[in-house]
Amino acid sequence: MREKFIPVSIEVHWSARRPDAEGRFIREALKRLSWNGAIAVTPNGKILNEEPYMDLAIQRGLEEWNKLPEAERRPGLKLDDLGPGDPAYDLAPPEGGLVLQTYIRSLERDARGELFRPSKVELGNAGGMPIEAQAQRDHLWISAAEAASIASIDAPKGRSLPAPAFLADRLFRFHLKDSATCIPGTSAVYYDGYAGELTLTVKESTSGLLKLGLSGLARGKGPDFQIFGEIEIDRSAKSLRRLDLLAYSEKGRVHTGTQATFPLGISFEIAKGNRPMDRVPPYFFTVNRWGSDPKAMHDAYFGPRK
């Protein structure tokens, strides 16, 4: 991939609806409004092959590329032909904000009733084999102003106070979902279906450090989720040193075949932000629920519940 390809990752539900050159290239050259997998394509938009797995796309795409005459390998289609690009549509984490790395994992209980992490998990597809039970990943975005509102919290030890409304709203609306094995199910079909409150309790309050515990309960059309968390605020720097959250549901994962339920754990922690994968947008932005204007998705994610 490093030597023979230019790797590009596209959130197609967002990018294919951009009105600028990037969106037009996807719609008019690739003619793909949606796909799930990997595509090898020439600079002109000619699709060499389309595969569900990256290794096959690389292998077979390169084979098709080598069959092309030299003239067909040269760029003929220029982005200028498609009009200008609009950086306002670039999907990137909020400037100066926070990215929370999210891990979504199916759990089970042993004979003693204690939770454990299984080594294999079933997808629930007919004839499908169990797969390695790795955590699925997502990201939760927090704007600079929102992060500053948390970092500015000031209260004495033992005091309880409501968590910032945006945190509960965003967590409950977009990040309580059963995607431990693949595309989210269960609660994901009920965006806006969860509600509740998060409470902060001051555990330690010194001149340089404020430690907060977080707790709450989310109820909605899907299974209930208990919410726990730990927040550490560096008072001298007015910044967040730690923001760890955990959402747990006893019946959060549903087997698509048998409808049996399993415990589901979703954890959140501050990402370092120094890797390209840390910039992958929340799964919400890949869901076509907001019409033809991708900016409406941005406003829905960061705006208050309507």
Coordinates of C-alpha atoms in Angstrom, one line a residue:
M1 CA 0.0 0.0 0.0
R2 CA 2.8 2.4 0.8
E3 CA 4.6 1.9 -2.5
K4 CA 1.8 1.3 -5.0
F5 CA -1.2 3.2 -3.7
I6 CA -2.4 6.5 -2.3
P7 CA -4.6 5.4 0.6
V8 CA -7.8 7.4 1.2
S9 CA -10.5 6.8 3.8
I10 CA -13.9 8.3 3.0
E11 CA -17.0 8.6 5.1
V12 CA -19.2 8.2 2.1
H13 CA -22.5 9.2 3.6
W14 CA -20.9 12.6 4.3
S15 CA -18.5 13.1 1.4
A16 CA -20.9 11.9 -1.3
R17 CA -23.3 14.7 -0.4
R18 CA -20.8 17.5 -0.5
P19 CA -21.7 20.0 -3.2
D20 CA -18.1 20.7 -4.1
A21 CA -15.4 18.9 -6.1
E22 CA -14.9 16.1 -3.6
G23 CA -18.6 15.2 -3.6
R24 CA -18.9 15.5 -7.4
F25 CA -15.9 13.1 -7.9
I26 CA -17.6 10.5 -5.8
R27 CA -21.0 10.9 -7.5
E28 CA -19.9 11.6 -11.1
A29 CA -16.6 9.7 -11.4
L30 CA -16.9 6.9 -9.0
K31 CA -20.7 6.8 -9.2
R32 CA -20.8 5.5 -5.6
L33 CA -23.3 7.0 -3.1
S34 CA -22.6 4.2 -0.7
W35 CA -20.3 1.3 -0.3
N36 CA -18.8 -0.8 2.4
G37 CA -15.3 -2.1 1.6
A38 CA -12.3 -1.0 -0.4
I39 CA -12.0 0.2 -3.9
A40 CA -8.9 0.5 -6.1
V41 CA -9.4 3.4 -8.6
T42 CA -7.4 5.3 -11.1
P43 CA -6.9 9.1 -10.9
N44 CA -9.6 9.4 -13.5
G45 CA -12.2 7.6 -11.4
K46 CA -12.0 4.3 -13.3
I47 CA -12.8 1.6 -10.7
L48 CA -10.3 -1.3 -11.1
N49 CA -11.9 -3.5 -8.5
E50 CA -14.2 -3.4 -5.5
E51 CA -13.7 -5.8 -2.6
P52 CA -15.0 -6.3 1.0
Y53 CA -11.5 -6.8 2.3
M54 CA -8.4 -4.5 1.9
D55 CA -5.9 -7.2 1.1
L56 CA -8.0 -8.4 -1.9
A57 CA -8.5 -4.8 -3.1
I58 CA -4.8 -4.2 -3.0
Q59 CA -3.9 -7.5 -4.7
R60 CA -6.5 -7.5 -7.5
G61 CA -6.5 -3.7 -8.0
L62 CA -2.8 -3.8 -8.7
E63 CA -3.2 -6.6 -11.1
E64 CA -5.8 -4.6 -13.1
W65 CA -3.7 -1.5 -12.9
N66 CA -0.7 -3.3 -14.5
K67 CA -3.0 -4.3 -17.4
L68 CA -3.8 -0.7 -18.3
P69 CA -1.9 1.0 -21.1
E70 CA 0.3 3.9 -19.9
A71 CA -2.1 6.5 -21.4
E72 CA -4.9 5.3 -19.1
R73 CA -2.8 5.6 -16.0
R74 CA -2.1 9.3 -16.4
P75 CA -4.5 11.7 -14.7
G76 CA -6.9 13.1 -17.3
L77 CA -9.7 14.3 -15.0
K78 CA -8.7 17.3 -12.9
L79 CA -10.5 18.4 -9.8
D80 CA -10.7 21.8 -11.4
D81 CA -13.0 20.3 -14.0
L82 CA -15.4 19.5 -11.1
G83 CA -15.4 23.0 -9.6
P84 CA -13.7 24.3 -6.5
G85 CA -13.3 22.4 -3.2
D86 CA -14.9 23.9 -0.1
P87 CA -12.8 23.3 3.1
A88 CA -15.9 24.2 5.1
Y89 CA -17.1 20.7 4.3
D90 CA -14.0 19.0 5.5
L91 CA -14.9 16.6 8.3
A92 CA -12.3 17.1 11.1
P93 CA -12.3 17.1 14.9
P94 CA -13.2 20.5 16.3
E95 CA -10.3 22.9 16.5
G96 CA -8.9 23.1 20.0
G97 CA -11.4 20.5 21.2
L98 CA -11.2 17.0 22.5
V99 CA -11.5 13.6 20.9
L100 CA -12.6 10.8 23.1
Q101 CA -11.5 7.3 21.9
T102 CA -14.4 4.9 22.3
Y103 CA -14.3 1.1 22.8
I104 CA -17.4 -1.0 22.4
R105 CA -17.3 -4.5 23.7
S106 CA -19.7 -7.4 24.1
L107 CA -19.3 -9.1 27.5
E108 CA -20.6 -12.3 29.1
R109 CA -21.2 -13.7 32.6
D110 CA -19.5 -16.9 33.9
A111 CA -21.1 -19.6 36.1
R112 CA -20.6 -17.4 39.2
G113 CA -22.3 -14.5 37.5
E114 CA -19.1 -12.4 37.1
L115 CA -18.5 -10.4 33.9
F116 CA -15.7 -11.6 31.6
R117 CA -14.4 -10.7 28.1
P118 CA -15.1 -13.5 25.7
S119 CA -12.4 -14.5 23.2
K120 CA -14.9 -15.1 20.4
V121 CA -18.2 -13.5 19.5
E122 CA -20.9 -14.5 17.0
L123 CA -22.0 -12.1 14.4
G124 CA -25.4 -13.7 14.2
N125 CA -25.2 -14.1 10.4
A126 CA -26.6 -17.3 8.9
G127 CA -23.6 -19.6 8.4
G128 CA -21.2 -17.1 9.8
M129 CA -18.3 -18.3 11.9
P130 CA -17.5 -16.7 15.3
I131 CA -14.8 -13.9 15.1
E132 CA -12.2 -12.7 17.5
A133 CA -13.9 -10.6 20.1
Q134 CA -12.0 -7.3 19.7
A135 CA -13.5 -4.0 20.8
Q136 CA -15.2 -1.9 18.1
R137 CA -14.1 1.7 18.0
D138 CA -15.7 5.0 17.6
H139 CA -15.0 8.6 18.6
L140 CA -16.9 11.3 20.6
W141 CA -16.1 14.9 19.7
I142 CA -16.1 17.8 22.2
S143 CA -15.6 21.4 21.0
A144 CA -13.1 23.8 22.5
A145 CA -15.8 25.8 24.3
E146 CA -17.4 22.6 25.7
A147 CA -14.0 21.4 27.0
A148 CA -13.4 24.8 28.6
S149 CA -16.8 24.6 30.3
I150 CA -15.8 21.4 32.0
A151 CA -12.3 22.6 32.9
S152 CA -13.8 25.7 34.5
I153 CA -15.9 23.7 37.0
D154 CA -15.1 24.8 40.6
A155 CA -16.7 23.3 43.7
P156 CA -15.6 22.1 47.2
K157 CA -15.0 18.5 48.1
G158 CA -18.3 16.6 48.6
R159 CA -20.4 18.9 46.5
S160 CA -22.7 17.4 43.9
L161 CA -23.7 19.3 40.8
P162 CA -25.2 18.5 37.3
A163 CA -22.8 17.7 34.5
P164 CA -22.7 20.0 31.6
A165 CA -25.9 19.4 29.6
F166 CA -24.1 18.9 26.3
L167 CA -22.2 15.9 27.6
A168 CA -25.3 14.0 28.7
D169 CA -27.1 15.0 25.5
R170 CA -24.4 13.9 23.1
L171 CA -23.6 10.7 24.9
F172 CA -27.2 9.7 25.2
R173 CA -28.2 10.6 21.6
F174 CA -25.3 9.3 19.6
H175 CA -23.0 7.0 21.5
L176 CA -25.2 4.4 23.3
K177 CA -25.3 1.7 20.6
D178 CA -24.9 -2.0 20.1
S179 CA -22.0 -2.2 17.7
A180 CA -19.8 -4.7 19.5
T181 CA -19.6 -6.8 16.3
C182 CA -20.5 -4.7 13.3
I183 CA -22.9 -1.9 12.3
P184 CA -24.7 -0.5 15.3
G185 CA -28.1 -2.0 16.2
T186 CA -30.3 -1.9 19.2
S187 CA -30.2 1.7 20.4
A188 CA -28.7 3.0 17.2
V189 CA -32.1 2.8 15.5
Y190 CA -33.4 5.1 18.2
Y191 CA -31.2 8.2 17.9
D192 CA -32.7 10.8 20.2
G193 CA -34.4 8.0 22.1
Y194 CA -32.4 8.2 25.2
A195 CA -32.7 10.8 28.0
G196 CA -31.4 11.2 31.5
E197 CA -29.0 13.3 33.6
L198 CA -25.4 13.0 34.7
T199 CA -24.3 14.1 38.1
L200 CA -20.8 15.2 39.2
T201 CA -19.5 14.7 42.7
V202 CA -16.3 16.4 43.8
K203 CA -13.9 13.8 45.2
E204 CA -10.9 16.0 45.7
S205 CA -10.4 19.8 45.5
T206 CA -7.0 21.4 45.9
S207 CA -5.4 24.5 44.5
G208 CA -4.0 22.6 41.6
L209 CA -6.4 19.7 41.0
L210 CA -10.1 18.9 41.0
K211 CA -11.2 15.3 40.8
L212 CA -14.8 14.5 39.9
G213 CA -16.9 11.4 39.9
L214 CA -19.7 11.1 37.4
S215 CA -22.8 8.9 37.5
G216 CA -26.1 8.7 35.8
L217 CA -28.7 6.5 34.1
A218 CA -29.9 6.6 30.5
R219 CA -33.4 5.3 29.6
G220 CA -35.1 5.2 26.3
K221 CA -36.5 2.9 23.7
G222 CA -33.4 0.7 23.9
P223 CA -31.9 -1.1 26.9
D224 CA -31.1 1.0 30.0
F225 CA -27.4 2.1 30.4
Q226 CA -25.7 2.9 33.6
I227 CA -23.1 5.7 33.3
F228 CA -19.9 6.1 35.4
G229 CA -16.9 8.4 35.0
E230 CA -13.8 10.0 36.4
I231 CA -12.7 13.6 35.5
E232 CA -9.5 15.3 36.5
I233 CA -9.1 19.1 36.0
D234 CA -5.7 20.8 36.1
R235 CA -6.7 24.0 37.7
S236 CA -3.4 25.8 37.0
A237 CA -3.5 25.0 33.3
K238 CA -7.4 25.1 33.2
S239 CA -7.4 21.9 31.2
L240 CA -8.6 18.4 31.4
R241 CA -6.1 15.8 32.5
R242 CA -8.5 12.9 32.4
L243 CA -12.0 12.3 31.1
D244 CA -12.9 8.6 31.5
L245 CA -16.5 7.4 30.9
L246 CA -18.1 4.0 31.0
A247 CA -21.6 3.1 29.8
Y248 CA -22.8 -0.3 30.8
S249 CA -26.0 -2.2 29.8
E250 CA -26.9 -5.7 31.1
K251 CA -28.9 -6.4 27.9
G252 CA -27.1 -4.0 25.5
R253 CA -26.1 -6.5 22.8
V254 CA -28.7 -8.4 21.0
H255 CA -27.9 -11.5 18.9
T256 CA -29.5 -10.9 15.5
G257 CA -30.4 -14.5 15.0
T258 CA -31.6 -15.7 18.4
Q259 CA -32.4 -12.3 19.9
A260 CA -30.6 -13.4 23.0
T261 CA -29.2 -10.5 25.0
F262 CA -25.7 -10.0 26.4
P263 CA -24.0 -7.4 28.5
L264 CA -22.4 -4.5 26.6
G265 CA -19.7 -2.1 27.8
I266 CA -18.8 1.2 26.1
S267 CA -15.7 3.1 27.4
F268 CA -14.4 6.6 26.6
E269 CA -11.0 8.2 27.2
I270 CA -9.1 11.2 25.8
A271 CA -7.3 10.3 22.6
K272 CA -3.8 11.6 22.2
G273 CA -4.7 12.8 18.7
N274 CA -1.3 12.2 17.1
R275 CA -2.5 9.4 14.8
P276 CA -4.6 9.7 11.6
M277 CA -7.1 7.2 13.0
D278 CA -7.7 9.5 15.9
R279 CA -9.3 11.9 13.4
V280 CA -11.9 9.4 12.2
P281 CA -15.3 11.0 12.8
P282 CA -18.0 9.6 15.0
Y283 CA -20.1 6.8 13.5
F284 CA -23.0 9.3 13.5
F285 CA -21.5 11.1 10.6
T286 CA -21.7 8.0 8.4
V287 CA -25.4 7.6 9.0
N288 CA -27.6 9.2 6.3
R289 CA -30.4 10.5 8.5
W290 CA -30.1 14.2 7.8
G291 CA -31.1 14.8 4.2
S292 CA -28.7 16.0 1.5
D293 CA -26.8 18.7 3.4
P294 CA -23.9 17.3 5.4
K295 CA -23.6 20.5 7.4
A296 CA -27.0 19.6 8.9
M297 CA -25.3 16.5 10.4
H298 CA -22.7 18.7 12.0
D299 CA -25.3 21.0 13.5
A300 CA -27.3 18.1 14.8
Y301 CA -24.3 16.6 16.5
F302 CA -23.1 19.7 18.2
G303 CA -26.4 21.4 18.6
P304 CA -29.0 20.9 21.4
R305 CA -31.7 18.3 21.0
K306 CA -34.7 19.7 19.1

